[in-house]
Coordinates of C-alpha atoms in Angstrom, one line a residue:
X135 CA -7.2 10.0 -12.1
X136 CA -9.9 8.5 -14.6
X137 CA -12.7 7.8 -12.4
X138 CA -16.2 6.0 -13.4
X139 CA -19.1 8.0 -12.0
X140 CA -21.8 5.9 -10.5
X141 CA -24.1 5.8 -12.9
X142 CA -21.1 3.8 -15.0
X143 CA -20.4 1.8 -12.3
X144 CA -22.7 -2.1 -12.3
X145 CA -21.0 -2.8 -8.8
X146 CA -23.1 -1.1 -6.3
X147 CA -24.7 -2.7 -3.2
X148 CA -28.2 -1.2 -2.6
X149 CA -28.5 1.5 0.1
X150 CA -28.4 0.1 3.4
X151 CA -31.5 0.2 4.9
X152 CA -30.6 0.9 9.1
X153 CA -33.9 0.2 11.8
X154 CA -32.7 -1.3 14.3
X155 CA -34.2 0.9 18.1
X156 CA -31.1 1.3 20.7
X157 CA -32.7 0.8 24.0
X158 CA -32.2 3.6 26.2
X159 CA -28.6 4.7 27.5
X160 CA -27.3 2.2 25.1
X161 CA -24.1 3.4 23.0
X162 CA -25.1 3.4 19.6
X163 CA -22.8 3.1 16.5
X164 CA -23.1 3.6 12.7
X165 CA -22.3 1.8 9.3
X166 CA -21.8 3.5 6.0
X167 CA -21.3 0.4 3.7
X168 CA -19.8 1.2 0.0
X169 CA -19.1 -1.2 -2.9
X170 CA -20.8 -4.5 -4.1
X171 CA -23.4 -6.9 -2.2
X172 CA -20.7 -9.2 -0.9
X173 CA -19.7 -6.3 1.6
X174 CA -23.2 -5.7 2.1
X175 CA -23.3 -9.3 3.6
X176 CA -20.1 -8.2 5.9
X177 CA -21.6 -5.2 7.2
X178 CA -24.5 -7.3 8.3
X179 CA -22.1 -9.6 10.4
X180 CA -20.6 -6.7 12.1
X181 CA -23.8 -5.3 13.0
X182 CA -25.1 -8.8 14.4
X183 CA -22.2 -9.1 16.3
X184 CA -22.5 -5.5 17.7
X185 CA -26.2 -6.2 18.5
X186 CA -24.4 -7.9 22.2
X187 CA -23.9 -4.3 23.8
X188 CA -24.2 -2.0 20.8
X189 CA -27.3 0.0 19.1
X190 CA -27.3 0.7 15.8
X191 CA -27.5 4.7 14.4
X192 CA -29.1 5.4 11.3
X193 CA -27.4 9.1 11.4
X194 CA -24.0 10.5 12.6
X195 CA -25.0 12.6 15.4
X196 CA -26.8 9.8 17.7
X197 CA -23.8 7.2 17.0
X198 CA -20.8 7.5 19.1
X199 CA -18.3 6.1 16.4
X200 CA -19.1 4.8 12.5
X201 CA -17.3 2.1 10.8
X202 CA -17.0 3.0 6.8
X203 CA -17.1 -0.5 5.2
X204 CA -15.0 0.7 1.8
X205 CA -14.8 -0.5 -0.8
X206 CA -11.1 -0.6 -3.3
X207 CA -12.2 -2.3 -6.6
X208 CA -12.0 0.4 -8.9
X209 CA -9.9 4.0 -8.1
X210 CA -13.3 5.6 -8.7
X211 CA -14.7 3.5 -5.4
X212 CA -11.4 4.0 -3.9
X213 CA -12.3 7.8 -4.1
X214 CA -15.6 7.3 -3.0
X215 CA -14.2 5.6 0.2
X216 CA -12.0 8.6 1.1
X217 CA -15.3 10.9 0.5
X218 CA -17.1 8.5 2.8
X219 CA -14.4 8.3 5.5
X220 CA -13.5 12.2 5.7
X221 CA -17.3 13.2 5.9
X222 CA -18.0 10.4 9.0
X223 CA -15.0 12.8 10.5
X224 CA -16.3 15.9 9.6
X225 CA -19.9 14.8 11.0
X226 CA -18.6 12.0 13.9
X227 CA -15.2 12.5 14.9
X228 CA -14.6 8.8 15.7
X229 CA -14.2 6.8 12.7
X230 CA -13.4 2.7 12.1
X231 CA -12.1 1.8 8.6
X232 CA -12.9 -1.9 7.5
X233 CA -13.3 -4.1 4.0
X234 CA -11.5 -3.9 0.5
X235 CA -9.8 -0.9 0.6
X236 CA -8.8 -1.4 4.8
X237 CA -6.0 -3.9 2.5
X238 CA -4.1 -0.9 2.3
X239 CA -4.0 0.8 5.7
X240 CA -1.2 3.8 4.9
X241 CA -2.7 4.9 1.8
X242 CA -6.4 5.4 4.1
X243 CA -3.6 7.0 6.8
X244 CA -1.8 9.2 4.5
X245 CA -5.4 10.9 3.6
X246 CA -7.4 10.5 7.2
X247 CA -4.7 10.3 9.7
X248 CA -7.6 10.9 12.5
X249 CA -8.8 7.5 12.1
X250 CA -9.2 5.4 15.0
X251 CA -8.5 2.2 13.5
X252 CA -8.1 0.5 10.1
X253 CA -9.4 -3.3 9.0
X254 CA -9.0 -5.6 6.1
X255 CA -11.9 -7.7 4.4
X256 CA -14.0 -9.8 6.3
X257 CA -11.7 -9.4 9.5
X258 CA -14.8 -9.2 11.7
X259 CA -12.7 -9.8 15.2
X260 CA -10.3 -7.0 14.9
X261 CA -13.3 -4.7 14.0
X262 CA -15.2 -5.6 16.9
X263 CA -11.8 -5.1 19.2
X264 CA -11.5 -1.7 17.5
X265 CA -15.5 -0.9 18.0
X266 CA -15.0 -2.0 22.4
X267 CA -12.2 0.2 21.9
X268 CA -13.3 3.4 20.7
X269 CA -16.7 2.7 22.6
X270 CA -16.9 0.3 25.4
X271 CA -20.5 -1.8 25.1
X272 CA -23.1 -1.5 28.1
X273 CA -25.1 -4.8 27.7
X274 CA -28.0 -5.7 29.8
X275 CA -27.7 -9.8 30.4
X276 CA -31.2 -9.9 30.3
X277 CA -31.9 -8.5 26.7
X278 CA -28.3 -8.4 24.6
X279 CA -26.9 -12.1 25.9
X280 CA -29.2 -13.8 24.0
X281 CA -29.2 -15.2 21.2
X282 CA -29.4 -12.5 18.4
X283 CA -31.5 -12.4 15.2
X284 CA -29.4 -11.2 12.2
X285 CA -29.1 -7.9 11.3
X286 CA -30.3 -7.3 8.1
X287 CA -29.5 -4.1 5.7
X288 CA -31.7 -5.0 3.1
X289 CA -35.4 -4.7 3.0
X290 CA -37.0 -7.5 4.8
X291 CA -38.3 -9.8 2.2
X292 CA -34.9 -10.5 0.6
X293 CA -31.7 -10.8 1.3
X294 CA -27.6 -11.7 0.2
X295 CA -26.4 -14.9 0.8
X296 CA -22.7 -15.3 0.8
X297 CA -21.8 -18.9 -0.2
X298 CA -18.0 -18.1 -0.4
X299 CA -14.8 -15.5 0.1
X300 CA -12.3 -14.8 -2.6
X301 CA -11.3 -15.8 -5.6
X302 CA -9.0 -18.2 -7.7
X303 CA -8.6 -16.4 -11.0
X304 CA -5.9 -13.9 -11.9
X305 CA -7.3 -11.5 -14.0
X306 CA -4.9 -8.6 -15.0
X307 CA -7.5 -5.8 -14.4
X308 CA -8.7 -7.2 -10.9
X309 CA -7.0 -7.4 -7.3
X310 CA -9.9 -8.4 -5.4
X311 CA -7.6 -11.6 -5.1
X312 CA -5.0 -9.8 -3.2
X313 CA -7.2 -8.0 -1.2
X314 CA -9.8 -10.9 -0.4
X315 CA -7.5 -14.2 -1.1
X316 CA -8.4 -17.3 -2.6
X317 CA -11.4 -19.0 -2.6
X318 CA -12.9 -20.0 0.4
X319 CA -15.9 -21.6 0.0
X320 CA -18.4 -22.5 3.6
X321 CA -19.9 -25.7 4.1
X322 CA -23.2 -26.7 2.5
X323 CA -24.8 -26.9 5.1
X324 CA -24.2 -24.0 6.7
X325 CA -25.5 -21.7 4.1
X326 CA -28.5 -24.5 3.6
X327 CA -28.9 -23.4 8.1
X328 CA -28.8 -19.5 7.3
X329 CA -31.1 -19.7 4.5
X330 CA -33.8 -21.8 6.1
X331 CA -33.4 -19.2 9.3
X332 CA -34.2 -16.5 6.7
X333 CA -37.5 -17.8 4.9
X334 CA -38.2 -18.2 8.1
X335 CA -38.1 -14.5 9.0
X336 CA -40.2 -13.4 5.8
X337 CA -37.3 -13.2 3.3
X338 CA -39.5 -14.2 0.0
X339 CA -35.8 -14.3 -2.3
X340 CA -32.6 -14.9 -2.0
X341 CA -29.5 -13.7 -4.0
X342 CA -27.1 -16.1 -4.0
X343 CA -23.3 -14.1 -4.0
X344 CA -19.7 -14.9 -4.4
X345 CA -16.9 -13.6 -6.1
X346 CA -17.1 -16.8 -8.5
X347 CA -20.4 -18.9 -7.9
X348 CA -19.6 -21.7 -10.2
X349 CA -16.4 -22.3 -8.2
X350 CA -18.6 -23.0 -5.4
X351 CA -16.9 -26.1 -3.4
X352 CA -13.4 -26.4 -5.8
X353 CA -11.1 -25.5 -3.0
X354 CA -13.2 -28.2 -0.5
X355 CA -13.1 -31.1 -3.1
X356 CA -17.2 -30.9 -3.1
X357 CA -16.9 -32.0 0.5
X358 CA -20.7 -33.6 1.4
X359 CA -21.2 -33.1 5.1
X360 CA -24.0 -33.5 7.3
X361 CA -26.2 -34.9 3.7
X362 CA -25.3 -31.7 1.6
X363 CA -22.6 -31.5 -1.0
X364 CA -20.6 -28.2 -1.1
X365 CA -21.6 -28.1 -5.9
X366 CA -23.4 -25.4 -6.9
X367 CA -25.6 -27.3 -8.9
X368 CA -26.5 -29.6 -5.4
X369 CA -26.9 -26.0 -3.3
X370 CA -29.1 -24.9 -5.9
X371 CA -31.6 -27.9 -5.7
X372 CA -31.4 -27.5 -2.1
X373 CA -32.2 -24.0 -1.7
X374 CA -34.7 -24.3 -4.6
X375 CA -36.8 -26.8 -1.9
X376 CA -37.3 -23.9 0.7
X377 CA -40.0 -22.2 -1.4
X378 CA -38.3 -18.9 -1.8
X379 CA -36.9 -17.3 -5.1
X380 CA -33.6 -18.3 -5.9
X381 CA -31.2 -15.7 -7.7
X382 CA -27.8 -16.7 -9.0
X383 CA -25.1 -13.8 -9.6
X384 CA -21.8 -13.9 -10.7
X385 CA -21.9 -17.2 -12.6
X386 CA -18.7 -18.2 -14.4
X387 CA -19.6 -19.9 -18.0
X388 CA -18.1 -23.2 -17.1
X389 CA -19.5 -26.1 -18.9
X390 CA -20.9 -27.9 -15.2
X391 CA -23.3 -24.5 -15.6
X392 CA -25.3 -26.2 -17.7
X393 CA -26.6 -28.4 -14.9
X394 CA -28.4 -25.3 -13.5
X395 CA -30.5 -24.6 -16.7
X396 CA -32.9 -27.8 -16.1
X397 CA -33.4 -26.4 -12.4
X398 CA -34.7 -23.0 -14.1
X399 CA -36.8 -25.2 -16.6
X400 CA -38.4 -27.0 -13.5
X401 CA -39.2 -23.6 -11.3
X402 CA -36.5 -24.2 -8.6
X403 CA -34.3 -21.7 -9.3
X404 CA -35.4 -18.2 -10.7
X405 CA -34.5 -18.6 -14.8
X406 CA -32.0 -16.0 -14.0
X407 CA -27.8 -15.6 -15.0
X408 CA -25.5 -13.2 -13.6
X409 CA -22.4 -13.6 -15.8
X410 CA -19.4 -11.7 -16.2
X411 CA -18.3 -12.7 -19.6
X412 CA -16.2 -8.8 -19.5
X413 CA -15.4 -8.7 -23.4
X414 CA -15.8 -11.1 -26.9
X415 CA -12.7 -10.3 -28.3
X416 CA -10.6 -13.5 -28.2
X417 CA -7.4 -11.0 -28.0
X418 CA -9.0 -8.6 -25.3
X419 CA -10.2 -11.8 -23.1
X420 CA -6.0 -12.8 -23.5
X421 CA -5.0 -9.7 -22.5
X422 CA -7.3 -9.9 -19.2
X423 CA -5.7 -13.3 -18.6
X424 CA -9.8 -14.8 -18.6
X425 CA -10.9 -17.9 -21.1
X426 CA -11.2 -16.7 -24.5
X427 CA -14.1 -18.9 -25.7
X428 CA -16.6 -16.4 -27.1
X429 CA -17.6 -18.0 -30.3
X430 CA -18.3 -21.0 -27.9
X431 CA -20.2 -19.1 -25.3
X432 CA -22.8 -18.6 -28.0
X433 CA -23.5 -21.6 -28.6
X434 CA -23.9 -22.3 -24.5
X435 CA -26.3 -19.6 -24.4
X436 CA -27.9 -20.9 -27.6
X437 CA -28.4 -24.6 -25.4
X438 CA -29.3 -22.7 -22.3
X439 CA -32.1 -21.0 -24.2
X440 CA -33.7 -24.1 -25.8
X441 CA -33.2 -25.5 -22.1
X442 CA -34.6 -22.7 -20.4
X443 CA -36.8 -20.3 -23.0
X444 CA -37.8 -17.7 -20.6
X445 CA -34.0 -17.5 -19.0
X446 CA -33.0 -14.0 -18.3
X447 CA -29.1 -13.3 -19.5
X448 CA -27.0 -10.5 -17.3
X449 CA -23.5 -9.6 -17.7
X450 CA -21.3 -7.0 -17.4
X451 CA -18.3 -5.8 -20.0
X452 CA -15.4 -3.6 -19.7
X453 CA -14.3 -1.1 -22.8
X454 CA -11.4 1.0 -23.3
X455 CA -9.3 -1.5 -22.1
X456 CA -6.0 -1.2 -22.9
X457 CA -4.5 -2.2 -26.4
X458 CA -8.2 -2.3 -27.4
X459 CA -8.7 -1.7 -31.0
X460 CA -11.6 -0.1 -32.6
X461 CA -12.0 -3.4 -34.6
X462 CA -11.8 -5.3 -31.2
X463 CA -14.8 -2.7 -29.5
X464 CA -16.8 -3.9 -33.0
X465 CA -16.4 -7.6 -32.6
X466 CA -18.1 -6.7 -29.4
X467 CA -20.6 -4.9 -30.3
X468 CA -21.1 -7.9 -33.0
X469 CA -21.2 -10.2 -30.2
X470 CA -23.8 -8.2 -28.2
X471 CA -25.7 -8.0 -31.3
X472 CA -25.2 -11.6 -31.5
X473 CA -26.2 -13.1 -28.0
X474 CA -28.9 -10.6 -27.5
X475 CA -28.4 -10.1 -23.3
X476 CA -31.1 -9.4 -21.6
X477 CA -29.4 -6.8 -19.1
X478 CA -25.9 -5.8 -19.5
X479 CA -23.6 -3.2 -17.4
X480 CA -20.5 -1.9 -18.4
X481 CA -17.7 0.0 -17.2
X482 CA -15.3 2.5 -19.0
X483 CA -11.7 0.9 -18.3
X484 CA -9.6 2.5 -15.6
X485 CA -6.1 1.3 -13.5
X486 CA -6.3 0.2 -9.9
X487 CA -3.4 0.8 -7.6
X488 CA -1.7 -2.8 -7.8
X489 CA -3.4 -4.5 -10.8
X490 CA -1.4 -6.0 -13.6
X491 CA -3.1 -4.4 -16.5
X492 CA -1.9 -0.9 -15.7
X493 CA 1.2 -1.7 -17.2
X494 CA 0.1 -2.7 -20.5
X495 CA 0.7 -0.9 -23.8
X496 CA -1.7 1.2 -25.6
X497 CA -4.0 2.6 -22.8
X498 CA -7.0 4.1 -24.9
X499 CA -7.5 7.6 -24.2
X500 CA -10.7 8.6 -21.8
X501 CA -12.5 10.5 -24.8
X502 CA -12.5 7.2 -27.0
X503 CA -13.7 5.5 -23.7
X504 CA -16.0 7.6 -22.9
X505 CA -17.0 7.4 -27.1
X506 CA -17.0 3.4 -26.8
X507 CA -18.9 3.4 -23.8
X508 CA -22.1 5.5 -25.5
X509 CA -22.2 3.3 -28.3
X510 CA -22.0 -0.1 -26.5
X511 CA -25.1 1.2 -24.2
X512 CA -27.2 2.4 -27.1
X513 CA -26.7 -0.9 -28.3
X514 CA -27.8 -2.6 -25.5
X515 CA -30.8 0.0 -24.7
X516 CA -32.2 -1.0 -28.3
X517 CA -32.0 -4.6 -27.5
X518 CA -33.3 -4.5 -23.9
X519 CA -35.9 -2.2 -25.1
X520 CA -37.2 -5.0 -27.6
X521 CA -37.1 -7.3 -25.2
X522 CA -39.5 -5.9 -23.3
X523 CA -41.7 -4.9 -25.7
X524 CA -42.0 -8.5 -26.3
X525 CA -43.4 -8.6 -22.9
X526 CA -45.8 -6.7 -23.2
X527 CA -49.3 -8.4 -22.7
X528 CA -48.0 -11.9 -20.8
X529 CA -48.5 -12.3 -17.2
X530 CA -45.6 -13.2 -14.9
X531 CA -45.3 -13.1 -11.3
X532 CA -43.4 -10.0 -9.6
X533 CA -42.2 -8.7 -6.0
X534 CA -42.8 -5.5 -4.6
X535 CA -40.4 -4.0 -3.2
X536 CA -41.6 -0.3 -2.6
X537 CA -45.2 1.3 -2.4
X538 CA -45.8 4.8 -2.2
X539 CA -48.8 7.0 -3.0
X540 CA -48.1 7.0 -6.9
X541 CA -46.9 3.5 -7.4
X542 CA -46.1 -0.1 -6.3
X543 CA -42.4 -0.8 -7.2
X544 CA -41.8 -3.8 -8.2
X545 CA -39.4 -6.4 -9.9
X546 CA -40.1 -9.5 -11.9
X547 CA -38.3 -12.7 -11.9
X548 CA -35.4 -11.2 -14.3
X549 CA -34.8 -8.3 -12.0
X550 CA -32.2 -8.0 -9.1
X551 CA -32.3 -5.1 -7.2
X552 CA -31.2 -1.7 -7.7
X553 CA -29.0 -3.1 -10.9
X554 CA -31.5 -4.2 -12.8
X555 CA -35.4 -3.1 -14.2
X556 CA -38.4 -2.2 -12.0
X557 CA -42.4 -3.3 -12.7
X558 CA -44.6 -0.7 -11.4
X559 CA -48.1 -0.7 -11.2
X560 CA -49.8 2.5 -10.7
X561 CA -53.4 1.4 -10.5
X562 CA -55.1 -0.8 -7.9
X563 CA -52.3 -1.1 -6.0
X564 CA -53.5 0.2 -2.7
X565 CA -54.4 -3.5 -0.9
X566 CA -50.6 -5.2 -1.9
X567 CA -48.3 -4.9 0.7
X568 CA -44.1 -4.6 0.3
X569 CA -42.4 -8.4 0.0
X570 CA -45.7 -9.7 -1.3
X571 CA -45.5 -12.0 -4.7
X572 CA -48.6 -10.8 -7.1
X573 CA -49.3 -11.8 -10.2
X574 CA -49.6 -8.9 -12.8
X575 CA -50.5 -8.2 -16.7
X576 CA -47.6 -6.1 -18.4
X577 CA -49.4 -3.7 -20.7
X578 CA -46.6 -0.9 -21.3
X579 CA -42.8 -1.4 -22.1
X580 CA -39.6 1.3 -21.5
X581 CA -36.0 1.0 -22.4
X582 CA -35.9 -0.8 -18.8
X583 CA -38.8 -0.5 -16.7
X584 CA -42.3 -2.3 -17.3
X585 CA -45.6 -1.4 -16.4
X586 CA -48.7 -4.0 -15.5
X587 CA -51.7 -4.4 -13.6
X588 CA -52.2 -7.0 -10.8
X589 CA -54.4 -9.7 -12.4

């Protein structure tokens, strides 16, 4: 089994971060959450809804079960959920499966028979039945009846905010569909309730999620309840008004997108795009069943720049993918050369248990992956190196995410965490505090990372 090794993988959630103090005699009970920030969000839910009875454990020996949250995209996070799941038996002993990969319960069985139950997706009841199973919950009425605050597995000043579940397209290298449905989008004004709750609480950013943002609302019919309309473009003006930053991922290039540049322009959304535009070739995009309008997505980025100047462009691509030519990989590289993204991921091609593309003709062989996959990064390394050179010298406004005794960590306004770049200033830093917004002098450029001082 080909398998992309972290490091090649642009999908990964940040750590989870677990504080939360049991109180005394309390049964206590881990999470080890895998895969992208969407599951993230749904091991937060589970926690919250643990919090009535439960502890939480940030180690295997003081929990008395862990739930593994996996995660099934790719075969290479399929193996890292087996890993995950055999070492919570090896250290725990009692062990609840739940998200992407729980879609396939006998293939989890066939490797870990010992598990005590197994979930799918964001089936948060039957992992709660499974949790009072394995441990029965000990609540005081006085303390864990009322009304709990959100867990939260990310630092404290931002946070994921899931605006919808699945997914309408089909493409042939994907089967996040069959494991997560169709798209399910939640009312406006419910995500407009969580996110006010949470710049309440400190969170200073907010990183909008979905499988496909643009979709937002589609399967609703835009439904306006309660005074908000279930649009992106709407959600986005109204989560722009709550004073926090704003970050859009996984943005589809569909022409209502252009709405969202003037927001950027006008400071209520970060100047930020999260797109997976996953190839250039018109042939390659047929072959993944996706739009094949590269030549035109140019020219959107080209309207989105004079729009928005300082907008930051991410995507992520797939190579080696199969029938891929080498003249194909070149019209890429073309394209890259081309559209001049600010930060780009990429994967190396591999099959997932169920998806179409596996039985395509003319899977490339791993070495000329592997070959492709140097040679689109180099690429990209020279231009994100250049673009922060350009930087050099302006002053922007950053967060910090991290201080430590050599460095505040921080990220600027085209930065998401742990996928993207870091600002760190290494002088006069010892008055900021973590979650604070500084404004800093960039005087020293990488092939990623920045370096300023606070102004």
């Amino acid at each position: 089994m080909s398998t992309n090794p972290p490091n090649l993988r642009p999908d990964l959630a940040p750590k989870a971060q677990i504080s939360n103090p049991s109180r005394p005699g309390q049964p206590t009970i881990g999470m080890v959450s895998l895969g992208c920030p969407k599951a993230l969000v749904d091991s937060e839910r589970i926690l919250t809804r643990l919090r009535e009875g439960y502890g939480v454990s940030p180690d295997y020996a003081g929990a008395d079960a862990v739930i593994v949250n996996t995660c099934g995209f790719l075969d290479s996070a399929k193996a890292e959920s087996l890993d995950a799941i055999g070492e919570a038996l090896n250290e725990n002993g009692k062990v609840i499966v739940t998200g992407c990969l729980g879609a396939e319960p006998d293939y989890i069985r066939e490797h870990h028979p010992r598990i005590l139950a197994v979930t799918g997706p964001h089936q948060y009841e039957q992992v709660l039945d499974a949790v009072h199973g394995a441990v029965p919950p000990s609540p005081d009425p006085f303390i864990d009846l009322l009304p709990a605050q959100a867990v939260s597995l990310t630092p404290r000043h931002y946070s994921y905010l899931k605006i919808s579940e699945g997914c309408n397209h089909k493409c042939k290298f994907c089967i996040i569909p069959d494991m997560r449905g169709r798209l399910q989008s939640r009312p406006a004004h419910a995500i407009l309730r969580e996110a006010e709750k949470l710049v309440q609480n400190g969170v200073n950013e907010l990183l909008v999620i979905s499988q496909d943002t643009s979709a937002y609302g589609v399967d609703i019919k835009h439904a306006e309840d309660r005074g908000h309309r279930a649009h992106i473009t709407d959600l986005a003006r109204d989560l722009g008004s709550l004073g926090a930053w704003v970050r859009l991922h996984y943005v589809y290039p569909y022409p209502h997108v252009r709405n969202l540049i003037p927001l950027m322009a006008e400071g209520l959304v970060l100047p930020y795009l999260d797109i997976p535009f996953q190839h250039a070739h018109p042939d390659v995009l047929k072959r993944m069943a996706r739009p094949a309008a590269a030549a035109k997505t140019l020219d959107e980025i080209a309207a989105w720049r004079d729009t928005c100047p300082d907008i930051t462009l991410r995507s992520t691509f797939i190579v080696g993918y199969p029938g891929e030519t080498e003249a194909e990989f070149q019209t890429l590289l073309d394209w890259l050369d081309e559209a001049q993204l600010d930060r780009v991921g990429c994967f190396q091609y591999e099959n997932v248990d169920g998806a179409r593309s596996n039985a395509l003709p003319d899977h490339v062989p791993d070495e000329v992956k592997q070959d492709r996959w140097n040679r689109f990064m180099e690429k990209a390394q020279a231009i994100s190196a250049a673009k922060l050179e350009a930087k050099v010298g302006r002053r922007m406004d950053v967060i910090i995410d991290e201080i430590d005794d050599e460095a505040a960590t921080c990220r600027t306004k085209a930065d998401a965490p742990e996928i993207d770049g870091n600002l760190f200033i290494d002088e006069g830093f010892e008055n900021l505090s973590v979650g604070q917004i500084v404004t800093v002098e960039v005087e020293e450029a990488g092939e990623y990372d920045l370096w300023g001082r606070v102004v």
